Structure formats: structure tokens, C-alpha cells
């Protein structure tokens, strides 16, 4: 079959027809992108990755002190980012500091 791609296509078509395999479909989970609209709030303007949004949401959702946590998260991010002398490392430094703080603050 490797020598004849048409034969491979026929084999796949036959397997589909017999129900031996299924046609590929789009993934069920839609991945967030940087242009995903976000509600304005304390984290507006931070260069958050989709994973950051997921982490913050999971740690703060349903908490009565959510707004305070988000404000402090932003403050920690900006403080750590400003302390990093290498420009291309600033976002990661801020992200790490804020995420570590949030993890500790919400584990209590």
C-alpha cells in the first residue's frame, strides 16, 4: 500500500463504509484564545494566558472574598514584574509570583 496511495485511500473508504473506523471530528472542547472577550475587572490589562484564566477562575469562583483576591493577584503580578530587570522575563515573573500567592491564599 505504501507504493500506491490510491490503494490506501480505498482501504480507508472501505473501513469507513463498514463502520470499522469513524470519520475525524472537531474537538469538543474549544480552546480559549487571547482574543476571547473577558469581563472588565481587576485583571484587565494583565497579559494572562488562557491557562491563567482557568487557574484564577478555579481558585476564586464562588468565594466571598473573590474581589479582594483578584485585586491582590494583580498587585502581586505587577510588583514582581516590575522587579524583573530583564524585559522578556517580566510577564513570567509576574505570573509565577501571582499564581503562587493565589495558590497559597486559597489553600487555607
XYZ file of N, CA, C and O in Angstrom:
432
model
N 0.804 -1.195 0.000
C 0.000 0.000 0.000
C 0.848 1.259 0.000
O 0.398 2.272 -0.498
N 2.043 1.200 0.576
C 2.890 2.380 0.625
C 3.280 2.839 -0.764
O 3.480 4.028 -0.991
N 3.372 1.902 -1.698
C 3.736 2.260 -3.069
C 2.559 2.837 -3.847
O 2.750 3.503 -4.850
N 1.339 2.587 -3.386
C 0.150 3.014 -4.108
C -0.799 3.747 -3.151
O -1.644 3.137 -2.509
N -0.695 5.100 -3.056
C -1.539 5.856 -2.135
C -3.030 5.685 -2.436
O -3.859 5.730 -1.533
N -3.387 5.458 -3.702
C -4.794 5.275 -4.048
C -5.351 4.022 -3.374
O -6.521 3.985 -2.964
N -4.543 3.009 -3.254
C -4.973 1.778 -2.594
C -5.233 2.023 -1.105
O -6.200 1.503 -0.543
N -4.421 2.864 -0.483
C -4.629 3.219 0.924
C -5.935 3.986 1.079
O -6.700 3.750 2.022
N -6.211 4.898 0.145
C -7.467 5.646 0.184
C -8.662 4.704 0.069
O -9.671 4.881 0.757
N -8.558 3.714 -0.792
C -9.637 2.743 -0.951
C -9.836 1.929 0.329
O -10.969 1.644 0.726
N -8.755 1.556 0.968
C -8.846 0.781 2.213
C -9.521 1.601 3.308
O -10.376 1.088 4.054
N -9.182 2.886 3.400
C -9.795 3.754 4.401
C -11.276 3.942 4.089
O -12.134 3.878 4.977
N -11.602 4.171 2.815
C -13.001 4.339 2.422
C -13.807 3.084 2.753
O -14.950 3.177 3.233
N -13.236 1.924 2.519
C -13.918 0.668 2.816
C -14.130 0.509 4.326
O -15.204 0.099 4.773
N -13.112 0.841 5.117
C -13.222 0.736 6.575
C -14.283 1.694 7.107
O -15.045 1.354 8.016
N -14.375 2.891 6.522
C -15.417 3.844 6.910
C -16.798 3.281 6.595
O -17.722 3.340 7.407
N -16.941 2.738 5.384
C -18.229 2.201 4.940
C -18.679 1.036 5.822
O -19.875 0.877 6.085
N -17.754 0.233 6.281
C -18.099 -0.928 7.105
C -18.248 -0.581 8.591
O -18.594 -1.436 9.398
N -17.977 0.671 8.928
C -18.100 1.089 10.320
C -16.944 0.661 11.185
O -17.059 0.661 12.418
N -15.848 0.271 10.577
C -14.680 -0.163 11.349
C -13.939 1.021 11.967
O -13.284 0.874 13.004
N -14.033 2.168 11.325
C -13.422 3.394 11.841
C -14.435 4.518 11.682
O -15.402 4.396 10.925
N -14.209 5.594 12.410
C -15.094 6.754 12.300
C -14.346 7.908 11.668
O -13.135 8.030 11.808
N -15.107 8.758 11.018
C -14.542 9.969 10.420
C -14.121 10.911 11.551
O -14.812 11.033 12.557
N -12.993 11.575 11.392
C -12.499 12.508 12.409
C -13.451 13.692 12.525
O -14.019 14.153 11.539
N -13.626 14.168 13.756
C -14.471 15.337 14.001
C -13.656 16.383 14.743
O -12.578 16.104 15.264
N -14.206 17.579 14.802
C -13.549 18.660 15.532
C -13.573 18.342 17.023
O -14.482 17.672 17.500
N -12.586 18.809 17.768
C -12.578 18.549 19.207
C -13.801 19.175 19.877
O -14.305 20.204 19.443
N -14.284 18.539 20.933
C -15.459 19.035 21.636
C -15.143 20.248 22.497
O -15.996 21.074 22.741
N -13.915 20.354 22.971
C -13.527 21.463 23.836
C -12.932 22.570 22.978
O -12.006 22.354 22.214
N -13.476 23.751 23.120
C -12.961 24.900 22.385
C -11.862 25.538 23.208
O -12.064 25.864 24.378
N -10.705 25.693 22.610
C -9.600 26.302 23.329
C -9.770 27.811 23.346
O -10.156 28.416 22.358
N -9.499 28.397 24.509
C -9.574 29.848 24.630
C -8.406 30.477 23.889
O -7.322 29.914 23.801
N -8.636 31.632 23.332
C -7.578 32.366 22.651
C -7.380 33.694 23.356
O -8.200 34.096 24.187
N -6.311 34.368 23.001
C -6.035 35.653 23.636
C -7.112 36.688 23.321
O -7.257 37.658 24.044
N -7.845 36.503 22.223
C -8.877 37.464 21.880
C -10.248 37.073 22.448
O -11.252 37.666 22.104
N -10.282 36.083 23.345
C -11.534 35.711 23.993
C -11.993 36.887 24.842
O -11.229 37.391 25.658
N -13.231 37.355 24.651
C -13.679 38.516 25.430
C -13.739 38.192 26.916
O -14.204 37.134 27.321
N -13.248 39.069 27.710
C -13.248 38.918 29.158
C -13.992 40.101 29.768
O -13.928 41.210 29.255
N -14.661 39.836 30.872
C -15.343 40.918 31.565
C -14.299 41.851 32.178
O -13.276 41.389 32.672
N -14.551 43.162 32.142
C -13.591 44.076 32.768
C -13.555 43.824 34.271
O -14.542 43.416 34.869
N -12.416 44.010 34.846
C -12.280 43.778 36.278
C -10.856 44.003 36.714
O -10.057 44.591 35.979
N -10.514 43.525 37.896
C -9.179 43.761 38.435
C -8.050 43.201 37.579
O -6.926 43.684 37.642
N -8.313 42.190 36.768
C -7.248 41.576 35.976
C -7.146 42.152 34.561
O -6.295 41.722 33.790
N -7.991 43.099 34.234
C -7.963 43.701 32.903
C -6.598 44.329 32.643
O -6.025 44.988 33.503
N -6.056 44.045 31.477
C -4.775 44.615 31.088
C -3.575 43.735 31.401
O -2.487 43.995 30.898
N -3.739 42.730 32.241
C -2.632 41.812 32.508
C -2.487 40.852 31.326
O -3.492 40.420 30.760
N -1.267 40.503 30.961
C -1.066 39.583 29.826
C -1.302 38.126 30.235
O -0.397 37.301 30.208
N -2.530 37.818 30.608
C -2.868 36.476 31.078
C -3.013 35.508 29.911
O -3.585 35.850 28.878
N -2.527 34.316 30.104
C -2.710 33.225 29.148
C -4.041 32.549 29.439
O -4.588 32.685 30.533
N -4.577 31.803 28.476
C -5.824 31.077 28.752
C -5.708 30.180 29.984
O -6.663 30.056 30.757
N -4.543 29.588 30.206
C -4.329 28.745 31.380
C -4.404 29.554 32.665
O -4.846 29.058 33.703
N -3.943 30.816 32.614
C -4.030 31.687 33.789
C -5.489 31.946 34.147
O -5.874 31.894 35.309
N -6.296 32.243 33.130
C -7.722 32.497 33.363
C -8.372 31.277 34.006
O -9.147 31.398 34.946
N -8.059 30.108 33.498
C -8.632 28.877 34.030
C -8.223 28.676 35.489
O -9.050 28.345 36.344
N -6.954 28.881 35.787
C -6.433 28.713 37.138
C -7.087 29.696 38.109
O -7.575 29.309 39.179
N -7.117 30.973 37.725
C -7.686 32.006 38.594
C -9.174 31.736 38.821
O -9.666 31.836 39.942
N -9.876 31.391 37.770
C -11.307 31.109 37.890
C -11.555 29.929 38.838
O -12.422 29.985 39.700
N -10.782 28.872 38.682
C -10.958 27.691 39.525
C -10.667 28.000 40.992
O -11.310 27.461 41.890
N -9.695 28.860 41.240
C -9.299 29.167 42.621
C -10.207 30.187 43.294
O -10.262 30.250 44.525
N -10.913 31.019 42.519
C -11.671 32.110 43.128
C -13.186 31.992 42.974
O -13.914 32.702 43.665
N -13.652 31.141 42.109
C -15.086 31.059 41.824
C -15.877 30.690 43.081
O -15.553 29.737 43.786
N -16.914 31.467 43.346
C -17.801 31.192 44.470
C -17.284 31.644 45.823
O -17.944 31.425 46.836
N -16.143 32.260 45.868
C -15.586 32.711 47.155
C -16.133 34.093 47.492
O -16.207 34.959 46.627
N -16.476 34.336 48.756
C -16.982 35.660 49.134
C -15.904 36.749 49.039
O -16.227 37.922 48.872
N -14.639 36.359 49.127
C -13.536 37.324 49.073
C -12.895 37.382 47.685
O -11.751 37.805 47.543
N -13.626 37.007 46.669
C -13.084 36.910 45.303
C -12.496 38.241 44.819
O -11.393 38.280 44.275
N -13.230 39.331 45.015
C -12.755 40.624 44.529
C -11.435 41.012 45.201
O -10.516 41.485 44.539
N -11.333 40.774 46.499
C -10.082 41.072 47.212
C -8.945 40.211 46.678
O -7.826 40.694 46.467
N -9.221 38.925 46.436
C -8.200 38.028 45.895
C -7.718 38.495 44.517
O -6.517 38.478 44.241
N -8.641 38.906 43.672
C -8.256 39.351 42.331
C -7.432 40.641 42.378
O -6.468 40.795 41.620
N -7.804 41.563 43.250
C -7.029 42.808 43.381
C -5.608 42.514 43.872
O -4.628 43.076 43.382
N -5.509 41.618 44.862
C -4.192 41.260 45.392
C -3.380 40.481 44.362
O -2.170 40.652 44.251
N -4.032 39.633 43.581
C -3.374 38.889 42.497
C -2.731 39.874 41.520
O -1.570 39.732 41.149
N -3.494 40.889 41.130
C -2.976 41.908 40.210
C -1.784 42.645 40.831
O -0.772 42.862 40.179
N -1.927 43.027 42.105
C -0.846 43.752 42.774
C 0.424 42.921 42.820
O 1.508 43.408 42.500
N 0.311 41.641 43.161
C 1.477 40.755 43.223
C 2.118 40.587 41.849
O 3.334 40.540 41.729
N 1.286 40.447 40.826
C 1.791 40.295 39.453
C 2.613 41.529 39.066
O 3.756 41.404 38.613
N 2.024 42.709 39.238
C 2.686 43.940 38.812
C 3.958 44.211 39.610
O 4.964 44.657 39.054
N 3.917 43.927 40.889
C 5.089 44.135 41.756
C 6.250 43.233 41.319
O 7.384 43.680 41.190
N 5.980 41.961 41.123
C 7.030 41.016 40.725
C 7.531 41.328 39.319
O 8.732 41.240 39.041
N 6.633 41.695 38.445
C 7.015 42.019 37.071
C 7.927 43.244 37.027
O 8.921 43.261 36.307
N 7.597 44.242 37.817
C 8.407 45.468 37.852
C 9.794 45.208 38.440
O 10.757 45.905 38.097
N 9.920 44.212 39.302
C 11.205 43.907 39.932
C 12.137 43.116 39.011
O 13.329 42.995 39.311
N 11.627 42.583 37.916
C 12.455 41.789 36.991
C 13.194 42.730 36.032
O 12.573 43.480 35.281
N 14.549 42.701 36.043
C 15.313 43.611 35.191
C 15.324 43.221 33.706
O 15.523 44.077 32.848
N 15.109 41.967 33.401
C 15.163 41.518 32.006
C 13.759 41.624 31.401
O 12.838 40.912 31.838
N 13.565 42.493 30.407
C 12.219 42.755 29.883
C 11.447 41.524 29.415
O 10.261 41.405 29.694
N 12.102 40.602 28.727
C 11.355 39.461 28.194
C 10.987 38.425 29.260
O 10.255 37.486 28.989
N 11.472 38.627 30.485
C 11.139 37.712 31.577
C 10.071 38.274 32.518
O 9.625 37.583 33.428
N 9.658 39.509 32.299
C 8.767 40.179 33.248
C 7.405 39.506 33.388
O 6.916 39.322 34.495
N 6.778 39.163 32.273
C 5.450 38.537 32.354
C 5.505 37.225 33.119
O 4.635 36.945 33.949
N 6.528 36.424 32.830
C 6.625 35.133 33.506
C 6.894 35.308 35.002
O 6.348 34.569 35.822
N 7.715 36.281 35.359
C 7.995 36.541 36.781
C 6.723 36.968 37.498
O 6.411 36.495 38.590
N 5.958 37.857 36.879
C 4.699 38.297 37.472
C 3.705 37.162 37.593
O 3.043 36.995 38.628
N 3.586 36.371 36.535
C 2.655 35.231 36.510
C 2.986 34.254 37.638
O 2.115 33.821 38.373
N 4.253 33.921 37.763
C 4.670 32.939 38.783
C 4.379 33.443 40.190
O 3.816 32.722 41.018
N 4.738 34.692 40.446
C 4.527 35.252 41.786
C 3.036 35.303 42.128
O 2.627 34.911 43.222
N 2.227 35.757 41.191
C 0.793 35.884 41.443
C 0.135 34.514 41.603
O -0.705 34.316 42.492
N 0.510 33.564 40.763
C -0.089 32.233 40.845
C 0.302 31.506 42.123
O -0.524 30.840 42.742
N 1.564 31.628 42.522
C 1.992 31.002 43.778
C 1.248 31.614 44.962
O 0.794 30.899 45.865
N 1.131 32.942 44.958
C 0.423 33.600 46.049
C -1.034 33.136 46.095
O -1.556 32.802 47.160
N -1.695 33.092 44.939
C -3.104 32.697 44.898
C -3.289 31.252 45.371
O -4.236 30.934 46.084
N -2.371 30.387 44.997
C -2.462 29.003 45.416
C -2.381 28.904 46.949
O -3.157 28.205 47.584
N -1.432 29.627 47.533
C -1.287 29.622 48.993
C -2.483 30.264 49.686
O -2.970 29.766 50.691
N -2.962 31.368 49.121
C -4.063 32.114 49.756
C -5.377 31.332 49.717
O -6.210 31.485 50.608
N -5.562 30.509 48.709
C -6.842 29.785 48.588
C -6.771 28.377 49.154
O -7.786 27.684 49.176
N -5.610 27.936 49.594
C -5.496 26.611 50.202
C -5.916 26.625 51.670
O -6.093 25.578 52.269
N -6.040 27.786 52.223
C -6.394 27.893 53.653
C -7.834 27.562 53.892
O -8.713 27.696 53.167
